[in-house]
Amino acid sequence: MTVSASPSSAPLDRKKSFQSIILTLQHYWADQGCVILQPYDMEVGAGTFHPATTLRALGPDDVWNAAYVQPSRRPSDGRFGENPNRLQHYYQFQVIMKPSPADSQDLYLGSLKAIGLDPLDHDIRFVEDDWESPTLGAAGLGWEVWCDGMEVSQFTYFQQVGGIDCDPVPVELTYGLERLVMFIQGVDNVYDLDWDGVPKDQGGKVYGDIFHGAEVDYSHHNFDRANTEMLFRHFLDAEQECASLLDAAHPLPLPAYDQCMKASHIFNLLDARGVISVAERQGYIGRVRALAKGCCEAWVAAGKKDQADG
Amino acid sequence: MAELFIEIFGEEIPARMQLAAEKRLADGLAQALKDAGLEGDAPRSWSGPRRLAVSIAGLAKTQPDLNEERRGPRADAPEQAIAGFLKGAGISRDEAEIRSTPKGDFLFAVINKKGQDAEVILPAMIRDLLMQFAWPKSMRWGRSRQRWVRPLHRVSVVFDGKPLAGELPLGGGASVPFTASTLGHRMLSPQEISLKGGDDYDQALNAHQVIADRQTRIDMIAESMASLTKAEGFTVMDDDGLMAEVAGLVEYPHPIMGQIDDSFMALPPEILVVSMRSHQKYFAVSAADGTLAPRFITIANMAPDAKRDAMIRAGNERVLKARLADARFFWDQDCAQPLSENVAKLTGITFFEGLGSMGDKAKRMASLAASIAGMIGADADAAQRAGLLAKADLVSETVGEFPELQGVIGGYLAAKDESQAIAEAIAGHYRPEGPSDDVPEDRVTIAVALADKIDSLTGFFGIGELPTGSKDPFALRRAALGVLRLIVHNKLELRLKDVFALAAQGYGFDKASDALIPFLHDRLKVWLREEGIRHDVVAAVLRLDDPRHDDLIHLCRLAQALADVLETEDGQGLMAGYRRASNILSAEEKKDQTRFDGGVDAILIETMSDLAEVRAAVDAAKHVAPDLPVFATLSFDTNLHTMMGVSPEQAVVELSAMGADVVGANCGRGFEEMETIATKMAEARPEGALLFMQSNAGLPELVGADFVYNGTPEGMAELATKMKSMGVDVVGSCCGSTAAHTQAIRSVMVS
């Protein structure tokens, strides 16, 4: 157990608390004309999986600007609450703008300034990092954004999702919130992050107070306890349900996509449990990709139909 | 004369692509100008994270007039051919001239095109150049159709000191109009800078915190890092690859040195260096004694400022601390159990479909390394153990995180429980990795390094996964070059056929692929050529019919020896002699319309007159072809002596003593003299010497303009009969003989 007391006794500037940073980002992107959404109510590996990104990147809207927080689960990153930098459950702040504005980079830098990272006080760089999601059949070109050597965001111009070319092209910004706020608060251990800016003696909470127990329990679950026989069964169920929802004369891309997300998360759990061999891994990824592709195609087709009907 | 200057400004170009793009832009523009008849000076060019620029001076402001005459098809050619010609020349049928030539009437196009002003043609030329510009990976953005490496924002064009209007269409109705201005450093000086051309480009950007010239940025980084480290007596570890990369990540390079927390200095230094380099792009620093110093240098993209520098330094130190804490977590996990415990887990990793698991490979490597150790005088037990453990770090946490540390980590982990030699062999068994990588010299390491590479080569060749063209997904060429360099550098007399056969057994193959040795010969060929060995020498040495063709060091020595001898005067003479013989043979083959390629049965040294010369020839013949019989004959054409005064009696004794297998006389002055010589030789011959007589077909007589030999086949047969009775062992024919003469001799000798 490595949770330690907050390193500095000086009260934190409330604007730098975890929750304030989220609020500030939401305000900032709302001011830029984004729809502020809430997290999607399913387990996903990254904010990109939210249908507001995956599906809306493709259609039917010609313009789509949205921002939201998304809890993200990576079962194999569990460290029983003992690693100061790795979590199996963490938060991403996600912005999607379609078409990508000409001043995307400036808008992004503006958001850093809003949360207290003035680009004039730091060394901010855009370092090549092309993004690919084999399970979503998605790919884009862009950068990692570094602030004083710390990767604070992923900046991607989507080129393809579900194997379909994006047109117009969206830009996706993903902030790793824990890492970003650790940087802002000057904290070395994620569990020491000040969540609310309320002093401890007044009942204030740090990240560890809220999530440490969950990290320990979920690590046991992800690595040792999750019932793999049941998970294999559920994977098949989700796969079949997704296919049947897409197959009918009246395809339902959104509910089908829920099943795709479910299958993806179950695969990640099985992977963490170590029951998927290296040889099988590609096969599972391919199966999830096939679901994602089907959902995206059905979504695009439905959008075209709506436009035709409308 | 005018200058054309172009700057393309956009979002951050991946560092690894910048320099090549700069060159493509410069070359592409120079070529396009040349094609338009506007050849200028050599281009100057610039590149960095946000811009590519090129300047070409010395351009004419107007294209030269074009006066061209083209000959077309015959006037009565099919309509299609004529239409094609007219279209190509850009003229109508009426404008074409019909001219009579000795071959008939032909169409001619006379094109007189007035040169256009450069200003008129340049906008389209630049537009086309950019629209067709190729990137290794490109993208669309917003509603663009045009692709670029990242969103492109500005194209600035200056011609003859003035802005040049034009535009780059992006598709979807949008376009980027040409401007003559750019922006300064993104954070420090984001204002408009008007551009006047290449001459003041560096200066104009410099005023806005942008160092446009790549080499200047590199020099700034190097100088500044040197001065940062100097105070403590440290030096920066050279890393050209990293330097090239960071020079592409910053517009204003500013090295800042930070501290590595002392608690990490106990980790293997390679882990620190890789962690800093690959994740953070930091330079590592070494202390005076060559060990890693607890410092790192990051290259910031900001101008110096004490307060900001402190912030950047602290931020980077904290990031590095988190990175290294992660690395230490992995390392501690790995240290918790002996490396040997990992071997069992290797069965879970596939080496390659059809070639078993990594566990299988480890077992094969152990056995093969032990066998090779026996051949090269290494400790076989150590080689076997090292072979078994060599791949065990692949399932370690540290290598999972830093794949480039494979081998190195295994070496450190082995050092805890295994002997020094084994640890060293595990650490070094991937080497040599590149053509400039050091070659291991420790014998156990050599055995394991060879076993690894030879196992892979044998396996992939065994299932037909050979490299093709530029595709070599399993790095088999590198493996073969590694084998070659290990053998040559360490002068190992290793018979590769034996080693490949053992490796094939390890897989359960019937035999090793026949393509393996030629594959190594291909590498050896390149290697020898790079060593400066002539291609004909290389070709002469790399022969699959050489019984030792699988002994690479033997082939190298052979090549060197041959190359050396060809440098000498004797070698030159030998080449000249060979060339002459070869030319004669070719001429004879042509004349006789046959090929004399039946091989060599014996060596014949004939028409000699000086015994010292014969001795030299016999010695040489015995040296190059110890298994072939040597015939040596002299020509006694001066009063029954050779021109040099050697008598037949003396000849037969001395030639035999030299080691010639068959001795005698040839040519001569007719049947009678030849008979006398034969008699003298037969009387004087030492025991065991075989006698050989080869007479001319009598004496030559001038008939008209030709010499005709007067000896008939019958006369020749008569002489042969006499010789046979004297005990002459071999009878042949010389000048003037025909097939009939030979036939006559044969009938006597064989009967």
PDB file of N, CA and C in Angstrom, chain A residues 62-63 79 83 85-86 99-100 102 105-106 109 119-128 130 141-143 146 148-150 157 159 165-169 182-183 186 188 278, chain B residues 11-12 14 16-17 137-143 145 149-151 153 186-187 249 279-281 298-302 308 311-312 315-316 318-319 321-322 326 329-330 401:
ATOM      1  N   ASP A  62     -22.898  16.672 -40.833  1.00  0.00           N
ATOM      2  CA  ASP A  62     -21.801  17.269 -41.588  1.00  0.00           C
ATOM      3  C   ASP A  62     -20.865  17.987 -40.620  1.00  0.00           C
ATOM      4  N   VAL A  63     -21.469  18.508 -39.548  1.00  0.00           N
ATOM      5  CA  VAL A  63     -20.676  19.158 -38.499  1.00  0.00           C
ATOM      6  C   VAL A  63     -21.015  18.468 -37.191  1.00  0.00           C
ATOM      7  N   ARG A  79      -2.557  -2.700 -11.145  1.00  0.00           N
ATOM      8  CA  ARG A  79      -1.310  -2.933 -10.412  1.00  0.00           C
ATOM      9  C   ARG A  79      -1.610  -3.049  -8.918  1.00  0.00           C
ATOM     10  N   ASN A  83       1.216   0.798  -8.033  1.00  0.00           N
ATOM     11  CA  ASN A  83       2.045   1.564  -8.960  1.00  0.00           C
ATOM     12  C   ASN A  83       1.542   3.005  -9.013  1.00  0.00           C
ATOM     13  N   ASN A  85       1.721   5.184 -11.199  1.00  0.00           N
ATOM     14  CA  ASN A  85       1.385   5.741 -12.520  1.00  0.00           C
ATOM     15  C   ASN A  85       0.397   4.916 -13.331  1.00  0.00           C
ATOM     16  N   ARG A  86       0.114   3.690 -12.886  1.00  0.00           N
ATOM     17  CA  ARG A  86      -0.739   2.841 -13.718  1.00  0.00           C
ATOM     18  C   ARG A  86      -2.009   2.454 -13.010  1.00  0.00           C
ATOM     19  N   PRO A  99     -15.977  19.107 -39.236  1.00  0.00           N
ATOM     20  CA  PRO A  99     -14.622  18.872 -39.768  1.00  0.00           C
ATOM     21  C   PRO A  99     -13.565  19.505 -38.865  1.00  0.00           C
ATOM     22  N   SER A 100     -12.347  19.013 -38.950  1.00  0.00           N
ATOM     23  CA  SER A 100     -11.290  19.565 -38.112  1.00  0.00           C
ATOM     24  C   SER A 100     -11.123  21.037 -38.454  1.00  0.00           C
ATOM     25  N   ALA A 102      -9.461  24.745 -38.961  1.00  0.00           N
ATOM     26  CA  ALA A 102      -8.135  25.137 -39.425  1.00  0.00           C
ATOM     27  C   ALA A 102      -7.234  25.505 -38.245  1.00  0.00           C
ATOM     28  N   GLN A 105      -4.936  23.318 -33.656  1.00  0.00           N
ATOM     29  CA  GLN A 105      -3.816  23.352 -32.711  1.00  0.00           C
ATOM     30  C   GLN A 105      -3.936  24.532 -31.743  1.00  0.00           C
ATOM     31  N   ASP A 106      -4.344  25.677 -32.291  1.00  0.00           N
ATOM     32  CA  ASP A 106      -4.480  26.855 -31.427  1.00  0.00           C
ATOM     33  C   ASP A 106      -5.605  26.666 -30.408  1.00  0.00           C
ATOM     34  N   LEU A 109      -4.210  24.506 -27.730  1.00  0.00           N
ATOM     35  CA  LEU A 109      -3.283  25.230 -26.847  1.00  0.00           C
ATOM     36  C   LEU A 109      -4.056  26.168 -25.926  1.00  0.00           C
ATOM     37  N   PRO A 119       1.387  28.147 -22.454  1.00  0.00           N
ATOM     38  CA  PRO A 119       2.452  27.669 -23.343  1.00  0.00           C
ATOM     39  C   PRO A 119       3.733  28.510 -23.263  1.00  0.00           C
ATOM     40  N   LEU A 120       3.630  29.740 -22.791  1.00  0.00           N
ATOM     41  CA  LEU A 120       4.838  30.572 -22.693  1.00  0.00           C
ATOM     42  C   LEU A 120       5.687  30.201 -21.481  1.00  0.00           C
ATOM     43  N   ASP A 121       5.099  29.467 -20.531  1.00  0.00           N
ATOM     44  CA  ASP A 121       5.854  29.073 -19.342  1.00  0.00           C
ATOM     45  C   ASP A 121       6.426  27.669 -19.452  1.00  0.00           C
ATOM     46  N   HIS A 122       6.111  26.998 -20.545  1.00  0.00           N
ATOM     47  CA  HIS A 122       6.500  25.585 -20.654  1.00  0.00           C
ATOM     48  C   HIS A 122       7.115  25.313 -22.010  1.00  0.00           C
ATOM     49  N   ASP A 123       7.510  24.054 -22.182  1.00  0.00           N
ATOM     50  CA  ASP A 123       8.046  23.611 -23.464  1.00  0.00           C
ATOM     51  C   ASP A 123       7.028  22.643 -24.053  1.00  0.00           C
ATOM     52  N   ILE A 124       6.242  23.140 -24.986  1.00  0.00           N
ATOM     53  CA  ILE A 124       5.186  22.299 -25.554  1.00  0.00           C
ATOM     54  C   ILE A 124       5.545  21.912 -26.974  1.00  0.00           C
ATOM     55  N   ARG A 125       5.466  20.613 -27.229  1.00  0.00           N
ATOM     56  CA  ARG A 125       5.863  20.135 -28.554  1.00  0.00           C
ATOM     57  C   ARG A 125       4.880  19.117 -29.102  1.00  0.00           C
ATOM     58  N   PHE A 126       4.797  19.067 -30.420  1.00  0.00           N
ATOM     59  CA  PHE A 126       3.941  18.094 -31.101  1.00  0.00           C
ATOM     60  C   PHE A 126       4.862  17.041 -31.716  1.00  0.00           C
ATOM     61  N   VAL A 127       4.820  15.836 -31.157  1.00  0.00           N
ATOM     62  CA  VAL A 127       5.748  14.778 -31.572  1.00  0.00           C
ATOM     63  C   VAL A 127       4.964  13.692 -32.311  1.00  0.00           C
ATOM     64  N   GLU A 128       5.434  13.356 -33.497  1.00  0.00           N
ATOM     65  CA  GLU A 128       4.726  12.392 -34.352  1.00  0.00           C
ATOM     66  C   GLU A 128       4.239  11.180 -33.569  1.00  0.00           C
ATOM     67  N   ASP A 130       1.282   8.398 -34.835  1.00  0.00           N
ATOM     68  CA  ASP A 130       0.099   8.010 -35.588  1.00  0.00           C
ATOM     69  C   ASP A 130      -0.686   7.008 -34.760  1.00  0.00           C
ATOM     70  N   LEU A 141      -3.673  10.220 -38.279  1.00  0.00           N
ATOM     71  CA  LEU A 141      -2.320  10.761 -38.174  1.00  0.00           C
ATOM     72  C   LEU A 141      -2.332  11.926 -37.204  1.00  0.00           C
ATOM     73  N   GLY A 142      -1.273  12.066 -36.465  1.00  0.00           N
ATOM     74  CA  GLY A 142      -1.226  13.187 -35.527  1.00  0.00           C
ATOM     75  C   GLY A 142       0.005  13.144 -34.660  1.00  0.00           C
ATOM     76  N   TRP A 143      -0.178  13.559 -33.433  1.00  0.00           N
ATOM     77  CA  TRP A 143       0.957  13.701 -32.511  1.00  0.00           C
ATOM     78  C   TRP A 143       0.574  13.307 -31.090  1.00  0.00           C
ATOM     79  N   TRP A 146       3.534  17.035 -25.981  1.00  0.00           N
ATOM     80  CA  TRP A 146       4.395  16.987 -24.802  1.00  0.00           C
ATOM     81  C   TRP A 146       4.404  18.346 -24.111  1.00  0.00           C
ATOM     82  N   ASP A 148       6.774  19.896 -21.229  1.00  0.00           N
ATOM     83  CA  ASP A 148       7.988  19.657 -20.438  1.00  0.00           C
ATOM     84  C   ASP A 148       8.318  18.167 -20.369  1.00  0.00           C
ATOM     85  N   GLY A 149       8.216  17.511 -21.495  1.00  0.00           N
ATOM     86  CA  GLY A 149       8.586  16.105 -21.575  1.00  0.00           C
ATOM     87  C   GLY A 149       7.470  15.152 -21.209  1.00  0.00           C
ATOM     88  N   MET A 150       6.351  15.660 -20.704  1.00  0.00           N
ATOM     89  CA  MET A 150       5.232  14.800 -20.308  1.00  0.00           C
ATOM     90  C   MET A 150       4.219  14.746 -21.440  1.00  0.00           C
ATOM     91  N   TYR A 157      -5.865  13.374 -36.352  1.00  0.00           N
ATOM     92  CA  TYR A 157      -6.787  13.616 -37.466  1.00  0.00           C
ATOM     93  C   TYR A 157      -7.243  12.244 -37.957  1.00  0.00           C
ATOM     94  N   GLN A 159      -8.564   9.364 -40.088  1.00  0.00           N
ATOM     95  CA  GLN A 159      -8.663   9.126 -41.525  1.00  0.00           C
ATOM     96  C   GLN A 159      -9.700   8.041 -41.829  1.00  0.00           C
ATOM     97  N   ASP A 165     -13.605   5.510 -44.829  1.00  0.00           N
ATOM     98  CA  ASP A 165     -12.896   6.794 -44.882  1.00  0.00           C
ATOM     99  C   ASP A 165     -13.753   7.899 -44.275  1.00  0.00           C
ATOM    100  N   CYS A 166     -13.140   8.727 -43.430  1.00  0.00           N
ATOM    101  CA  CYS A 166     -13.868   9.842 -42.826  1.00  0.00           C
ATOM    102  C   CYS A 166     -13.920  11.005 -43.808  1.00  0.00           C
ATOM    103  N   ASP A 167     -15.106  11.551 -43.994  1.00  0.00           N
ATOM    104  CA  ASP A 167     -15.250  12.694 -44.882  1.00  0.00           C
ATOM    105  C   ASP A 167     -16.483  13.477 -44.466  1.00  0.00           C
ATOM    106  N   PRO A 168     -16.358  14.664 -43.897  1.00  0.00           N
ATOM    107  CA  PRO A 168     -15.101  15.369 -43.643  1.00  0.00           C
ATOM    108  C   PRO A 168     -14.269  14.688 -42.549  1.00  0.00           C
ATOM    109  N   VAL A 169     -13.034  15.178 -42.405  1.00  0.00           N
ATOM    110  CA  VAL A 169     -12.112  14.576 -41.447  1.00  0.00           C
ATOM    111  C   VAL A 169     -12.286  15.221 -40.074  1.00  0.00           C
ATOM    112  N   MET A 182      -1.746  15.371 -12.525  1.00  0.00           N
ATOM    113  CA  MET A 182      -0.535  15.124 -11.723  1.00  0.00           C
ATOM    114  C   MET A 182       0.521  16.161 -12.074  1.00  0.00           C
ATOM    115  N   PHE A 183       0.636  16.425 -13.368  1.00  0.00           N
ATOM    116  CA  PHE A 183       1.620  17.408 -13.823  1.00  0.00           C
ATOM    117  C   PHE A 183       1.289  18.788 -13.272  1.00  0.00           C
ATOM    118  N   GLY A 186       1.812  18.879  -9.580  1.00  0.00           N
ATOM    119  CA  GLY A 186       3.169  18.578  -9.157  1.00  0.00           C
ATOM    120  C   GLY A 186       3.226  17.378  -8.224  1.00  0.00           C
ATOM    121  N   ASP A 188       3.660  13.186  -7.613  1.00  0.00           N
ATOM    122  CA  ASP A 188       4.349  12.053  -8.218  1.00  0.00           C
ATOM    123  C   ASP A 188       3.543  10.762  -8.154  1.00  0.00           C
ATOM    124  N   VAL A 278      -1.161 -16.088 -27.622  1.00  0.00           N
ATOM    125  CA  VAL A 278      -0.694 -15.102 -28.598  1.00  0.00           C
ATOM    126  C   VAL A 278      -1.323 -15.380 -29.959  1.00  0.00           C
TER     127      VAL A 278
ATOM    128  N   GLU B  11       1.408  22.346 -40.086  1.00  0.00           N
ATOM    129  CA  GLU B  11       1.500  21.756 -38.754  1.00  0.00           C
ATOM    130  C   GLU B  11       2.663  20.764 -38.719  1.00  0.00           C
ATOM    131  N   GLU B  12       3.064  20.382 -37.510  1.00  0.00           N
ATOM    132  CA  GLU B  12       4.339  19.686 -37.305  1.00  0.00           C
ATOM    133  C   GLU B  12       4.555  18.453 -38.173  1.00  0.00           C
ATOM    134  N   PRO B  14       6.488  15.145 -39.126  1.00  0.00           N
ATOM    135  CA  PRO B  14       7.296  14.172 -38.382  1.00  0.00           C
ATOM    136  C   PRO B  14       8.793  14.369 -38.657  1.00  0.00           C
ATOM    137  N   ARG B  16      11.332  12.512 -38.727  1.00  0.00           N
ATOM    138  CA  ARG B  16      12.071  11.580 -39.584  1.00  0.00           C
ATOM    139  C   ARG B  16      11.833  11.836 -41.069  1.00  0.00           C
ATOM    140  N   MET B  17      10.798  12.634 -41.405  1.00  0.00           N
ATOM    141  CA  MET B  17      10.481  12.835 -42.822  1.00  0.00           C
ATOM    142  C   MET B  17      11.021  14.148 -43.390  1.00  0.00           C
ATOM    143  N   LYS B 137       3.717   9.067 -45.750  1.00  0.00           N
ATOM    144  CA  LYS B 137       2.392   8.851 -45.185  1.00  0.00           C
ATOM    145  C   LYS B 137       1.714  10.210 -45.235  1.00  0.00           C
ATOM    146  N   SER B 138       0.532  10.277 -45.825  1.00  0.00           N
ATOM    147  CA  SER B 138      -0.099  11.588 -45.917  1.00  0.00           C
ATOM    148  C   SER B 138      -1.545  11.489 -45.456  1.00  0.00           C
ATOM    149  N   MET B 139      -2.194  12.629 -45.304  1.00  0.00           N
ATOM    150  CA  MET B 139      -3.538  12.642 -44.723  1.00  0.00           C
ATOM    151  C   MET B 139      -4.396  13.744 -45.346  1.00  0.00           C
ATOM    152  N   ARG B 140      -5.703  13.629 -45.104  1.00  0.00           N
ATOM    153  CA  ARG B 140      -6.626  14.703 -45.418  1.00  0.00           C
ATOM    154  C   ARG B 140      -6.997  15.380 -44.105  1.00  0.00           C
ATOM    155  N   TRP B 141      -7.497  16.587 -44.173  1.00  0.00           N
ATOM    156  CA  TRP B 141      -7.962  17.289 -42.970  1.00  0.00           C
ATOM    157  C   TRP B 141      -9.156  18.146 -43.360  1.00  0.00           C
ATOM    158  N   GLY B 142      -9.996  18.458 -42.356  1.00  0.00           N
ATOM    159  CA  GLY B 142     -11.177  19.275 -42.642  1.00  0.00           C
ATOM    160  C   GLY B 142     -11.953  18.710 -43.816  1.00  0.00           C
ATOM    161  N   ARG B 143     -12.156  19.549 -44.836  1.00  0.00           N
ATOM    162  CA  ARG B 143     -12.862  19.063 -46.023  1.00  0.00           C
ATOM    163  C   ARG B 143     -11.914  18.918 -47.214  1.00  0.00           C
ATOM    164  N   ARG B 145      -9.398  17.650 -50.082  1.00  0.00           N
ATOM    165  CA  ARG B 145      -9.175  16.475 -50.915  1.00  0.00           C
ATOM    166  C   ARG B 145      -7.661  16.285 -51.106  1.00  0.00           C
ATOM    167  N   VAL B 149       1.310  15.932 -45.436  1.00  0.00           N
ATOM    168  CA  VAL B 149       1.750  15.109 -44.315  1.00  0.00           C
ATOM    169  C   VAL B 149       0.981  15.436 -43.036  1.00  0.00           C
ATOM    170  N   ARG B 150       0.639  16.701 -42.884  1.00  0.00           N
ATOM    171  CA  ARG B 150      -0.196  17.215 -41.803  1.00  0.00           C
ATOM    172  C   ARG B 150      -0.856  18.456 -42.412  1.00  0.00           C
ATOM    173  N   PRO B 151      -1.877  19.028 -41.763  1.00  0.00           N
ATOM    174  CA  PRO B 151      -2.527  20.179 -42.402  1.00  0.00           C
ATOM    175  C   PRO B 151      -1.525  21.258 -42.848  1.00  0.00           C
ATOM    176  N   HIS B 153      -0.865  25.093 -44.137  1.00  0.00           N
ATOM    177  CA  HIS B 153      -1.527  26.371 -43.929  1.00  0.00           C
ATOM    178  C   HIS B 153      -1.124  27.484 -44.882  1.00  0.00           C
ATOM    179  N   ARG B 186       5.939  29.467 -32.786  1.00  0.00           N
ATOM    180  CA  ARG B 186       4.524  29.330 -32.404  1.00  0.00           C
ATOM    181  C   ARG B 186       4.202  30.043 -31.087  1.00  0.00           C
ATOM    182  N   MET B 187       5.050  29.892 -30.104  1.00  0.00           N
ATOM    183  CA  MET B 187       4.766  30.485 -28.802  1.00  0.00           C
ATOM    184  C   MET B 187       5.435  31.849 -28.653  1.00  0.00           C
ATOM    185  N   LEU B 249      12.502  18.474 -34.200  1.00  0.00           N
ATOM    186  CA  LEU B 249      11.399  18.687 -33.256  1.00  0.00           C
ATOM    187  C   LEU B 249      11.339  20.111 -32.739  1.00  0.00           C
ATOM    188  N   HIS B 279      11.777   7.092 -25.018  1.00  0.00           N
ATOM    189  CA  HIS B 279      10.526   7.705 -24.562  1.00  0.00           C
ATOM    190  C   HIS B 279      10.616   9.226 -24.527  1.00  0.00           C
ATOM    191  N   GLN B 280      11.778   9.734 -24.098  1.00  0.00           N
ATOM    192  CA  GLN B 280      11.848  11.158 -23.810  1.00  0.00           C
ATOM    193  C   GLN B 280      12.709  11.960 -24.772  1.00  0.00           C
ATOM    194  N   LYS B 281      13.473  11.255 -25.601  1.00  0.00           N
ATOM    195  CA  LYS B 281      14.390  11.909 -26.536  1.00  0.00           C
ATOM    196  C   LYS B 281      15.400  12.794 -25.803  1.00  0.00           C
ATOM    197  N   THR B 298      17.534  17.608 -22.149  1.00  0.00           N
ATOM    198  CA  THR B 298      16.376  17.688 -23.032  1.00  0.00           C
ATOM    199  C   THR B 298      16.572  18.908 -23.924  1.00  0.00           C
ATOM    200  N   ILE B 299      16.087  18.806 -25.161  1.00  0.00           N
ATOM    201  CA  ILE B 299      16.223  19.951 -26.059  1.00  0.00           C
ATOM    202  C   ILE B 299      14.862  20.635 -26.140  1.00  0.00           C
ATOM    203  N   ALA B 300      14.739  21.732 -25.431  1.00  0.00           N
ATOM    204  CA  ALA B 300      13.473  22.458 -25.421  1.00  0.00           C
ATOM    205  C   ALA B 300      13.341  23.282 -26.695  1.00  0.00           C
ATOM    206  N   ASN B 301      12.093  23.632 -26.994  1.00  0.00           N
ATOM    207  CA  ASN B 301      11.818  24.444 -28.182  1.00  0.00           C
ATOM    208  C   ASN B 301      11.428  25.845 -27.729  1.00  0.00           C
ATOM    209  N   MET B 302      12.218  26.414 -26.846  1.00  0.00           N
ATOM    210  CA  MET B 302      11.934  27.749 -26.314  1.00  0.00           C
ATOM    211  C   MET B 302      13.259  28.484 -26.140  1.00  0.00           C
ATOM    212  N   ARG B 308      11.597  30.129 -16.717  1.00  0.00           N
ATOM    213  CA  ARG B 308      10.959  29.085 -17.523  1.00  0.00           C
ATOM    214  C   ARG B 308      11.834  27.834 -17.562  1.00  0.00           C
ATOM    215  N   MET B 311      11.338  25.698 -14.636  1.00  0.00           N
ATOM    216  CA  MET B 311      10.053  25.000 -14.726  1.00  0.00           C
ATOM    217  C   MET B 311      10.166  23.794 -15.656  1.00  0.00           C
ATOM    218  N   ILE B 312      10.778  24.020 -16.820  1.00  0.00           N
ATOM    219  CA  ILE B 312      10.917  22.942 -17.805  1.00  0.00           C
ATOM    220  C   ILE B 312      11.797  21.831 -17.234  1.00  0.00           C
ATOM    221  N   GLY B 315       9.867  19.875 -14.596  1.00  0.00           N
ATOM    222  CA  GLY B 315       8.846  19.035 -15.234  1.00  0.00           C
ATOM    223  C   GLY B 315       9.464  17.790 -15.835  1.00  0.00           C
ATOM    224  N   ASN B 316      10.557  17.985 -16.549  1.00  0.00           N
ATOM    225  CA  ASN B 316      11.209  16.842 -17.189  1.00  0.00           C
ATOM    226  C   ASN B 316      11.794  15.878 -16.162  1.00  0.00           C
ATOM    227  N   ARG B 318      10.617  15.306 -13.268  1.00  0.00           N
ATOM    228  CA  ARG B 318       9.518  14.537 -12.686  1.00  0.00           C
ATOM    229  C   ARG B 318       9.036  13.456 -13.647  1.00  0.00           C
ATOM    230  N   VAL B 319       8.961  13.792 -14.930  1.00  0.00           N
ATOM    231  CA  VAL B 319       8.542  12.801 -15.923  1.00  0.00           C
ATOM    232  C   VAL B 319       9.526  11.639 -15.942  1.00  0.00           C
ATOM    233  N   LYS B 321      11.458  10.649 -13.623  1.00  0.00           N
ATOM    234  CA  LYS B 321      11.330   9.889 -12.383  1.00  0.00           C
ATOM    235  C   LYS B 321      10.199   8.864 -12.516  1.00  0.00           C
ATOM    236  N   ALA B 322       9.078   9.297 -13.054  1.00  0.00           N
ATOM    237  CA  ALA B 322       7.957   8.374 -13.219  1.00  0.00           C
ATOM    238  C   ALA B 322       8.311   7.266 -14.203  1.00  0.00           C
ATOM    239  N   ASP B 326       8.753   3.228 -13.233  1.00  0.00           N
ATOM    240  CA  ASP B 326       8.116   2.163 -13.996  1.00  0.00           C
ATOM    241  C   ASP B 326       9.144   1.112 -14.394  1.00  0.00           C
ATOM    242  N   PHE B 329      10.292  -0.893 -11.534  1.00  0.00           N
ATOM    243  CA  PHE B 329       9.274  -1.878 -11.151  1.00  0.00           C
ATOM    244  C   PHE B 329       9.457  -3.159 -11.969  1.00  0.00           C
ATOM    245  N   PHE B 330       9.621  -2.990 -13.280  1.00  0.00           N
ATOM    246  CA  PHE B 330       9.809  -4.161 -14.147  1.00  0.00           C
ATOM    247  C   PHE B 330      11.100  -4.898 -13.791  1.00  0.00           C
ATOM    248  N   GLU B 401       8.891  -4.167 -21.933  1.00  0.00           N
ATOM    249  CA  GLU B 401       8.759  -2.711 -21.991  1.00  0.00           C
ATOM    250  C   GLU B 401       9.771  -2.101 -22.953  1.00  0.00           C
TER     251      GLU B 401
END
